[in-house]
């Protein structure tokens, strides 16, 4: 058996832990040959691969990024020629199946290739935690830890200067990172993509705290927007499956608040520090379980499914069921409700 492994889309902490677990499990359980495909689907389109063995996956559990590289632009489904070339390469490489580790965009491509006859197994990855059918993806816990630490840090400096401190998180159209880190990092205001905020409501919290506590910490997800307003787009990437990159909404909010407040308002956009660095122990464990589960699916000949975590149990769903979907924070989520009950403002009244 020859099995390809690739990591697609934006990187996140824990990818190497998956590569390691898939490889070790396939070597040990099936005696398979494991082929690492470089730079996501780009490597499959351009025939760039390398063998993965015990030695090449040794010592990578703790490291951030992906030893295989990744791409969030390469799309073998972009044209009939690209698809044909990709499938031809897979035949030349004598791949019996490919394990694709990625987010919704990667799953959409994996689904498309599976429909064209290339057996696929998906492993959900994203710091955004927004993959349908999977209650937690690895990388999320690490990102939450990073944002939580940042919130703690801005709190002490904000307290010293009596400032309004805004911290912008990643997460695209889902507010999971902002919600969890916002609660863990004691934010006074948490603004999510799922709840359009009223700037006047945010202003009222800051004014009240100006009198009472001098400082305010606001945690805002990059996909948040004011009522009746638009998303803040940082740039457009024409040749990507996800053509919009969000970013800068923290500065937009700062510009609106500053003239209306006595205190200084400062904004910090955390950006890619949330994606880098070593995975937390939780993410190492989850990624190892996901990788091993993917290898078990391959060993059983169960293809075109994505590994999932549902109610704390590993399982799998058809890739087509999750491809291109987005799992957002429900407005009745227990953490959101609890945060409201302890007085956190979500900027909606
Ligand atoms: O999906 C992961 C993610 O980090 C998002 O949170 C963010 O919006 C996007 O990727 C950034 O993409 P890029 O690395 O291409 O700027």
Tab-separated table of C-alpha atoms and ligand atoms in Angstrom:
chain	number	residue	atom	x	y	z
A	1	UNK	CA	0.000	0.000	0.000
A	2	UNK	CA	1.268	3.517	-0.868
A	3	UNK	CA	-0.432	6.356	0.957
A	4	UNK	CA	0.149	10.072	0.339
A	5	UNK	CA	-0.063	12.636	3.135
A	6	UNK	CA	-0.457	16.365	2.596
A	7	UNK	CA	-1.186	19.461	4.684
A	8	UNK	CA	-3.309	22.101	2.937
A	9	UNK	CA	-4.559	25.622	3.692
A	10	UNK	CA	-3.162	27.844	6.437
A	11	UNK	CA	-0.830	26.070	8.828
A	12	UNK	CA	-1.578	25.564	12.512
A	13	UNK	CA	0.117	24.046	15.548
A	14	UNK	CA	-0.257	20.263	15.577
A	15	UNK	CA	0.157	19.506	11.862
A	16	UNK	CA	3.462	17.751	12.487
A	17	UNK	CA	1.847	15.689	15.230
A	18	UNK	CA	-0.719	14.452	12.682
A	19	UNK	CA	1.933	13.698	10.048
A	20	UNK	CA	3.871	11.755	12.688
A	21	UNK	CA	0.860	9.769	13.891
A	22	UNK	CA	-0.416	8.945	10.374
A	23	UNK	CA	3.043	7.819	9.304
A	24	UNK	CA	3.842	5.747	12.385
A	25	UNK	CA	0.419	4.131	12.435
A	26	UNK	CA	0.498	3.230	8.722
A	27	UNK	CA	4.065	1.903	8.945
A	28	UNK	CA	3.299	-0.153	12.027
A	29	UNK	CA	-0.211	-1.422	11.278
A	30	UNK	CA	-0.088	-1.903	7.506
A	31	UNK	CA	3.566	-1.857	6.515
A	32	UNK	CA	2.495	0.860	4.083
A	33	UNK	CA	4.833	3.141	2.186
A	34	UNK	CA	4.056	6.693	3.236
A	35	UNK	CA	4.658	9.486	0.754
A	36	UNK	CA	4.788	13.076	2.010
A	37	UNK	CA	3.341	15.486	-0.565
A	38	UNK	CA	4.941	18.934	-0.409
A	39	UNK	CA	3.072	22.245	-0.097
A	40	UNK	CA	-0.434	20.841	0.015
A	41	UNK	CA	-2.168	20.110	-3.265
A	42	UNK	CA	0.607	22.031	-5.082
A	43	UNK	CA	2.881	19.028	-4.525
A	44	UNK	CA	0.301	16.676	-6.005
A	45	UNK	CA	-0.185	18.953	-9.008
A	46	UNK	CA	3.564	19.351	-9.553
A	47	UNK	CA	4.739	15.910	-8.444
A	48	UNK	CA	6.816	17.083	-5.482
A	49	UNK	CA	7.011	14.394	-2.826
A	50	UNK	CA	9.338	12.736	-0.342
A	51	UNK	CA	9.222	9.427	1.496
A	52	UNK	CA	8.194	9.524	5.152
A	53	UNK	CA	9.715	6.944	7.454
A	54	UNK	CA	10.416	6.454	11.155
A	55	UNK	CA	13.415	8.739	11.026
A	56	UNK	CA	11.761	11.607	9.123
A	57	UNK	CA	8.900	11.905	11.612
A	58	UNK	CA	11.086	11.556	14.673
A	59	UNK	CA	11.277	14.605	16.948
A	60	UNK	CA	8.534	16.607	15.220
A	61	UNK	CA	5.707	16.197	17.759
A	62	UNK	CA	6.589	19.404	19.565
A	63	UNK	CA	7.260	21.624	16.566
A	64	UNK	CA	4.917	24.193	15.022
A	65	UNK	CA	4.274	24.546	11.278
A	66	UNK	CA	4.403	21.560	8.938
A	67	UNK	CA	7.503	19.700	7.764
A	68	UNK	CA	5.724	19.138	4.429
A	69	UNK	CA	4.908	22.797	3.768
A	70	UNK	CA	1.437	23.957	2.798
A	71	UNK	CA	-0.405	26.182	0.354
A	72	UNK	CA	-3.759	27.900	0.510
A	73	UNK	CA	-3.737	28.726	-3.173
A	74	UNK	CA	-3.092	25.486	-5.071
A	75	UNK	CA	-6.380	24.143	-6.406
A	76	UNK	CA	-6.386	21.026	-8.606
A	77	UNK	CA	-10.075	21.639	-9.307
A	78	UNK	CA	-9.437	25.086	-10.809
A	79	UNK	CA	-9.485	23.651	-14.355
A	80	UNK	CA	-10.070	20.329	-16.086
A	81	UNK	CA	-6.385	20.267	-17.092
A	82	UNK	CA	-5.215	20.806	-13.502
A	83	UNK	CA	-7.509	18.027	-12.272
A	84	UNK	CA	-6.323	15.630	-14.971
A	85	UNK	CA	-2.656	16.419	-14.251
A	86	UNK	CA	-3.189	15.888	-10.526
A	87	UNK	CA	-4.909	12.538	-11.003
A	88	UNK	CA	-2.202	11.484	-13.467
A	89	UNK	CA	0.479	12.343	-10.896
A	90	UNK	CA	-1.353	10.328	-8.249
A	91	UNK	CA	-1.332	7.346	-10.649
A	92	UNK	CA	2.370	7.832	-11.452
A	93	UNK	CA	3.104	7.904	-7.726
A	94	UNK	CA	0.995	4.710	-7.401
A	95	UNK	CA	-0.959	6.253	-4.540
A	96	UNK	CA	-3.731	4.058	-3.195
A	97	UNK	CA	-5.127	6.942	-1.162
A	98	UNK	CA	-4.274	10.401	0.132
A	99	UNK	CA	-4.698	11.674	3.697
A	100	UNK	CA	-5.437	15.408	3.405
A	101	UNK	CA	-5.033	17.454	6.576
A	102	UNK	CA	-6.775	20.798	6.231
A	103	UNK	CA	-9.742	23.084	6.687
A	104	UNK	CA	-12.962	23.560	4.760
A	105	UNK	CA	-11.170	24.561	1.528
A	106	UNK	CA	-8.940	21.473	1.664
A	107	UNK	CA	-11.967	19.266	2.358
A	108	UNK	CA	-13.784	20.757	-0.657
A	109	UNK	CA	-10.809	19.865	-2.886
A	110	UNK	CA	-10.478	16.409	-1.304
A	111	UNK	CA	-14.171	15.816	-1.963
A	112	UNK	CA	-13.774	16.890	-5.604
A	113	UNK	CA	-10.791	14.565	-6.149
A	114	UNK	CA	-12.583	11.705	-4.369
A	115	UNK	CA	-15.486	12.134	-6.796
A	116	UNK	CA	-12.965	11.775	-9.629
A	117	UNK	CA	-11.785	8.461	-8.213
A	118	UNK	CA	-8.835	9.296	-5.931
A	119	UNK	CA	-9.544	7.740	-2.504
A	120	UNK	CA	-9.197	10.368	0.215
A	121	UNK	CA	-9.307	10.599	4.011
A	122	UNK	CA	-9.664	14.053	5.580
A	123	UNK	CA	-8.261	15.270	8.890
A	124	UNK	CA	-9.767	18.551	10.146
A	125	UNK	CA	-7.283	21.304	10.952
A	126	UNK	CA	-7.757	24.947	11.782
A	127	UNK	CA	-7.116	27.397	14.566
A	128	UNK	CA	-10.552	28.846	13.699
A	129	UNK	CA	-12.365	25.717	14.995
A	130	UNK	CA	-14.986	26.265	12.300
A	131	UNK	CA	-15.103	22.897	10.514
A	132	UNK	CA	-18.601	21.478	10.304
A	133	UNK	CA	-19.085	18.123	12.029
A	134	UNK	CA	-16.056	18.502	14.321
A	135	UNK	CA	-16.503	20.047	17.733
A	136	UNK	CA	-12.803	20.790	18.148
A	137	UNK	CA	-9.968	20.888	15.674
A	138	UNK	CA	-6.351	20.784	16.783
A	139	UNK	CA	-4.565	24.144	16.658
A	140	UNK	CA	-7.495	25.899	18.301
A	141	UNK	CA	-6.363	25.235	21.869
A	142	UNK	CA	-2.901	26.626	21.110
A	143	UNK	CA	-4.353	29.739	19.462
A	144	UNK	CA	-6.658	30.306	22.443
A	145	UNK	CA	-3.671	30.012	24.800
A	146	UNK	CA	-1.737	32.588	22.754
A	147	UNK	CA	-4.636	35.067	22.655
A	148	UNK	CA	-5.364	34.562	26.351
A	149	UNK	CA	-1.782	35.435	27.222
A	150	UNK	CA	-1.976	38.532	25.003
A	151	UNK	CA	-5.165	39.658	26.758
A	152	UNK	CA	-3.503	39.240	30.148
A	153	UNK	CA	-0.558	41.304	28.978
A	154	UNK	CA	-2.606	44.171	27.541
A	155	UNK	CA	-4.667	44.229	30.720
A	156	UNK	CA	-1.700	45.113	32.944
A	157	UNK	CA	-0.425	47.845	30.629
A	158	UNK	CA	-3.979	49.119	30.016
A	159	UNK	CA	-4.516	49.263	33.756
A	160	UNK	CA	-1.303	51.259	34.300
A	161	UNK	CA	-2.197	53.894	31.699
A	162	UNK	CA	-5.969	53.890	32.100
A	163	UNK	CA	-6.493	52.932	28.470
A	164	UNK	CA	-9.052	51.111	26.364
A	165	UNK	CA	-7.171	48.121	24.931
A	166	UNK	CA	-8.526	46.356	21.841
A	167	UNK	CA	-7.124	42.952	20.845
A	168	UNK	CA	-8.095	41.556	17.434
A	169	UNK	CA	-8.040	37.796	16.947
A	170	UNK	CA	-8.140	35.588	13.858
A	171	UNK	CA	-11.010	33.151	13.263
A	172	UNK	CA	-12.509	34.295	9.938
A	173	UNK	CA	-16.307	34.157	10.047
A	174	UNK	CA	-16.462	32.255	13.355
A	175	UNK	CA	-15.894	33.723	16.799
A	176	UNK	CA	-14.612	30.635	18.626
A	177	UNK	CA	-11.139	32.036	19.329
A	178	UNK	CA	-12.469	35.443	20.438
A	179	UNK	CA	-15.113	33.849	22.670
A	180	UNK	CA	-12.905	31.314	24.462
A	181	UNK	CA	-9.851	33.521	24.780
A	182	UNK	CA	-12.016	36.516	25.634
A	183	UNK	CA	-13.488	34.646	28.577
A	184	UNK	CA	-10.162	33.094	29.612
A	185	UNK	CA	-8.397	36.454	29.300
A	186	UNK	CA	-11.054	38.420	31.238
A	187	UNK	CA	-12.123	40.698	28.371
A	188	UNK	CA	-14.841	43.166	29.334
A	189	UNK	CA	-16.251	43.258	25.809
A	190	UNK	CA	-16.163	40.353	23.323
A	191	UNK	CA	-17.191	41.087	19.744
A	192	UNK	CA	-17.952	38.103	17.522
A	193	UNK	CA	-18.707	37.700	13.820
A	194	UNK	CA	-21.960	36.011	14.846
A	195	UNK	CA	-23.316	39.130	16.632
A	196	UNK	CA	-23.199	42.454	14.771
A	197	UNK	CA	-22.153	44.983	17.383
A	198	UNK	CA	-23.645	48.367	18.165
A	199	UNK	CA	-20.697	50.790	18.547
A	200	UNK	CA	-22.792	52.900	20.952
A	201	UNK	CA	-23.159	49.863	23.246
A	202	UNK	CA	-19.385	49.325	23.249
A	203	UNK	CA	-18.888	53.046	23.933
A	204	UNK	CA	-21.285	52.876	26.880
A	205	UNK	CA	-19.253	50.060	28.475
A	206	UNK	CA	-15.989	51.986	28.011
A	207	UNK	CA	-17.483	55.201	29.453
A	208	UNK	CA	-18.864	53.406	32.444
A	209	UNK	CA	-15.542	51.697	33.096
A	210	UNK	CA	-13.667	55.013	32.599
A	211	UNK	CA	-15.466	56.239	35.707
A	212	UNK	CA	-15.220	53.013	37.650
A	213	UNK	CA	-12.087	51.067	36.694
A	214	UNK	CA	-9.963	53.251	34.383
A	215	UNK	CA	-9.305	50.555	31.792
A	216	UNK	CA	-11.313	48.322	29.447
A	217	UNK	CA	-10.206	45.251	27.472
A	218	UNK	CA	-12.042	44.476	24.241
A	219	UNK	CA	-11.475	41.201	22.379
A	220	UNK	CA	-12.739	41.368	18.794
A	221	UNK	CA	-12.802	38.595	16.196
A	222	UNK	CA	-11.521	39.659	12.771
A	223	UNK	CA	-14.894	38.789	11.200
A	224	UNK	CA	-16.917	41.032	13.529
A	225	UNK	CA	-18.745	43.982	12.014
A	226	UNK	CA	-20.874	46.861	13.270
A	227	UNK	CA	-24.630	46.742	12.769
A	228	UNK	CA	-25.401	47.772	9.224
A	229	UNK	CA	-21.653	47.860	8.460
A	230	UNK	CA	-19.316	45.733	6.376
A	231	UNK	CA	-16.534	43.249	7.049
A	232	UNK	CA	-13.041	44.731	7.298
A	233	UNK	CA	-11.068	43.179	4.455
A	234	UNK	CA	-7.302	43.349	4.700
A	235	UNK	CA	-6.628	42.116	1.173
A	236	UNK	CA	-8.001	40.005	-1.641
A	237	UNK	CA	-6.208	36.926	-2.981
A	238	UNK	CA	-7.546	36.271	-6.455
A	239	UNK	CA	-6.192	32.755	-7.001
A	240	UNK	CA	-7.229	31.342	-3.602
A	241	UNK	CA	-10.257	29.216	-2.761
A	242	UNK	CA	-10.774	31.756	0.069
A	243	UNK	CA	-10.315	35.039	-1.832
A	244	UNK	CA	-10.853	37.372	1.132
A	245	UNK	CA	-8.374	37.884	3.981
A	246	UNK	CA	-9.948	39.657	6.922
A	247	UNK	CA	-8.056	41.979	9.258
A	248	UNK	CA	-8.037	45.447	10.759
A	249	UNK	CA	-11.470	45.624	12.389
A	250	UNK	CA	-9.749	46.389	15.727
A	251	UNK	CA	-8.311	49.579	14.200
A	252	UNK	CA	-11.695	50.479	12.692
A	253	UNK	CA	-13.263	50.238	16.140
A	254	UNK	CA	-10.403	52.227	17.677
A	255	UNK	CA	-10.893	55.055	15.156
A	256	UNK	CA	-14.594	55.193	15.994
A	257	UNK	CA	-14.169	55.071	19.783
A	258	UNK	CA	-11.202	57.426	20.243
A	259	UNK	CA	-12.892	60.787	19.547
A	260	UNK	CA	-15.749	59.821	21.862
A	261	UNK	CA	-13.650	58.905	24.918
A	262	UNK	CA	-11.265	60.702	27.259
A	263	UNK	CA	-8.968	57.676	27.685
A	264	UNK	CA	-6.546	56.671	24.972
A	265	UNK	CA	-7.685	53.737	22.839
A	266	UNK	CA	-5.052	51.306	21.512
A	267	UNK	CA	-5.505	48.354	19.173
A	268	UNK	CA	-3.317	45.263	18.747
A	269	UNK	CA	-3.840	42.885	15.834
A	270	UNK	CA	-2.342	39.550	16.886
A	271	UNK	CA	-2.239	38.043	13.383
A	272	UNK	CA	-0.040	35.065	12.663
A	273	UNK	CA	1.448	34.717	16.143
A	274	UNK	CA	-1.801	32.787	16.754
A	275	UNK	CA	-0.808	30.230	14.106
A	276	UNK	CA	2.847	29.757	15.002
A	277	UNK	CA	4.793	27.983	17.694
A	278	UNK	CA	4.597	24.676	19.478
A	279	UNK	CA	1.206	23.000	19.992
A	280	UNK	CA	-0.155	22.776	23.525
A	281	UNK	CA	-0.226	19.304	25.118
A	282	UNK	CA	-3.984	19.189	24.368
A	283	UNK	CA	-3.366	19.824	20.667
A	284	UNK	CA	-0.521	17.275	20.546
A	285	UNK	CA	-2.863	14.655	21.970
A	286	UNK	CA	-5.826	15.574	19.728
A	287	UNK	CA	-3.633	15.709	16.606
A	288	UNK	CA	-2.096	12.333	17.452
A	289	UNK	CA	-5.552	10.809	17.893
A	290	UNK	CA	-6.792	12.335	14.630
A	291	UNK	CA	-3.744	11.102	12.726
A	292	UNK	CA	-4.019	7.597	14.112
A	293	UNK	CA	-7.770	7.509	13.406
A	294	UNK	CA	-7.128	8.571	9.791
A	295	UNK	CA	-4.624	5.721	9.438
A	296	UNK	CA	-7.218	3.282	10.847
A	297	UNK	CA	-9.718	4.427	8.198
A	298	UNK	CA	-7.089	3.833	5.508
A	299	UNK	CA	-6.234	0.409	6.961
A	300	UNK	CA	-9.932	-0.586	6.863
A	301	UNK	CA	-10.322	0.740	3.313
A	302	UNK	CA	-12.869	3.331	4.480
A	303	UNK	CA	-12.342	6.299	2.183
A	304	UNK	CA	-13.816	9.695	1.380
A	305	UNK	CA	-14.505	10.434	5.015
A	306	UNK	CA	-13.199	13.112	7.365
A	307	UNK	CA	-12.152	12.309	10.936
A	308	UNK	CA	-14.388	14.030	13.497
A	309	UNK	CA	-14.707	14.647	17.195
A	310	UNK	CA	-18.319	14.662	18.366
A	311	UNK	CA	-19.373	14.619	22.007
A	312	UNK	CA	-15.786	13.801	22.897
A	313	UNK	CA	-15.615	10.699	20.670
A	314	UNK	CA	-13.592	10.145	17.521
A	315	UNK	CA	-15.563	9.225	14.433
A	316	UNK	CA	-15.880	10.184	10.792
A	317	UNK	CA	-18.371	11.707	8.348
A	318	UNK	CA	-18.470	11.768	4.531
A	319	UNK	CA	-16.120	14.538	3.351
A	320	UNK	CA	-18.852	15.820	1.037
A	321	UNK	CA	-21.024	16.540	4.057
A	322	UNK	CA	-18.542	19.064	5.503
A	323	UNK	CA	-16.784	20.442	2.398
A	324	UNK	CA	-17.127	24.211	2.126
A	325	UNK	CA	-19.249	24.474	5.317
A	326	UNK	CA	-18.582	26.827	8.224
A	327	UNK	CA	-19.332	26.017	11.867
A	328	UNK	CA	-20.140	29.217	13.743
A	329	UNK	CA	-20.805	29.989	17.411
A	330	UNK	CA	-24.498	29.389	18.185
A	331	UNK	CA	-26.078	32.302	20.017
A	332	UNK	CA	-27.224	29.960	22.787
A	333	UNK	CA	-23.752	28.461	23.295
A	334	UNK	CA	-23.322	27.806	27.051
A	335	UNK	CA	-20.062	29.783	27.262
A	336	UNK	CA	-21.591	32.778	25.521
A	337	UNK	CA	-24.600	32.644	27.850
A	338	UNK	CA	-22.378	32.291	30.944
A	339	UNK	CA	-20.194	35.203	29.850
A	340	UNK	CA	-23.268	37.397	29.465
A	341	UNK	CA	-24.436	36.318	32.919
A	342	UNK	CA	-21.186	37.468	34.536
A	343	UNK	CA	-21.475	40.839	32.813
A	344	UNK	CA	-19.377	40.527	29.641
A	345	UNK	CA	-20.775	42.738	26.899
A	346	UNK	CA	-21.176	41.343	23.367
A	347	UNK	CA	-21.829	44.827	22.055
A	348	UNK	CA	-25.482	44.156	21.359
A	349	UNK	CA	-27.209	46.174	24.017
B	1	LIG	O1	-8.027	29.941	8.658
B	1	LIG	C1	-6.926	30.236	9.445
B	1	LIG	C2	-6.568	31.694	9.343
B	1	LIG	O2	-5.468	31.953	10.181
B	1	LIG	C3	-7.707	32.664	9.643
B	1	LIG	O3	-7.983	32.801	11.004
B	1	LIG	C4	-7.214	33.928	8.967
B	1	LIG	O4	-8.277	34.763	8.613
B	1	LIG	C5	-6.521	33.392	7.744
B	1	LIG	O5	-6.174	32.038	8.015
B	1	LIG	C6	-5.271	34.165	7.371
B	1	LIG	O6	-4.767	33.634	6.194
B	1	LIG	P1	-3.326	34.012	5.619
B	1	LIG	O7	-2.314	33.238	6.413
B	1	LIG	O8	-3.388	33.602	4.194
B	1	LIG	O9	-3.146	35.492	5.810
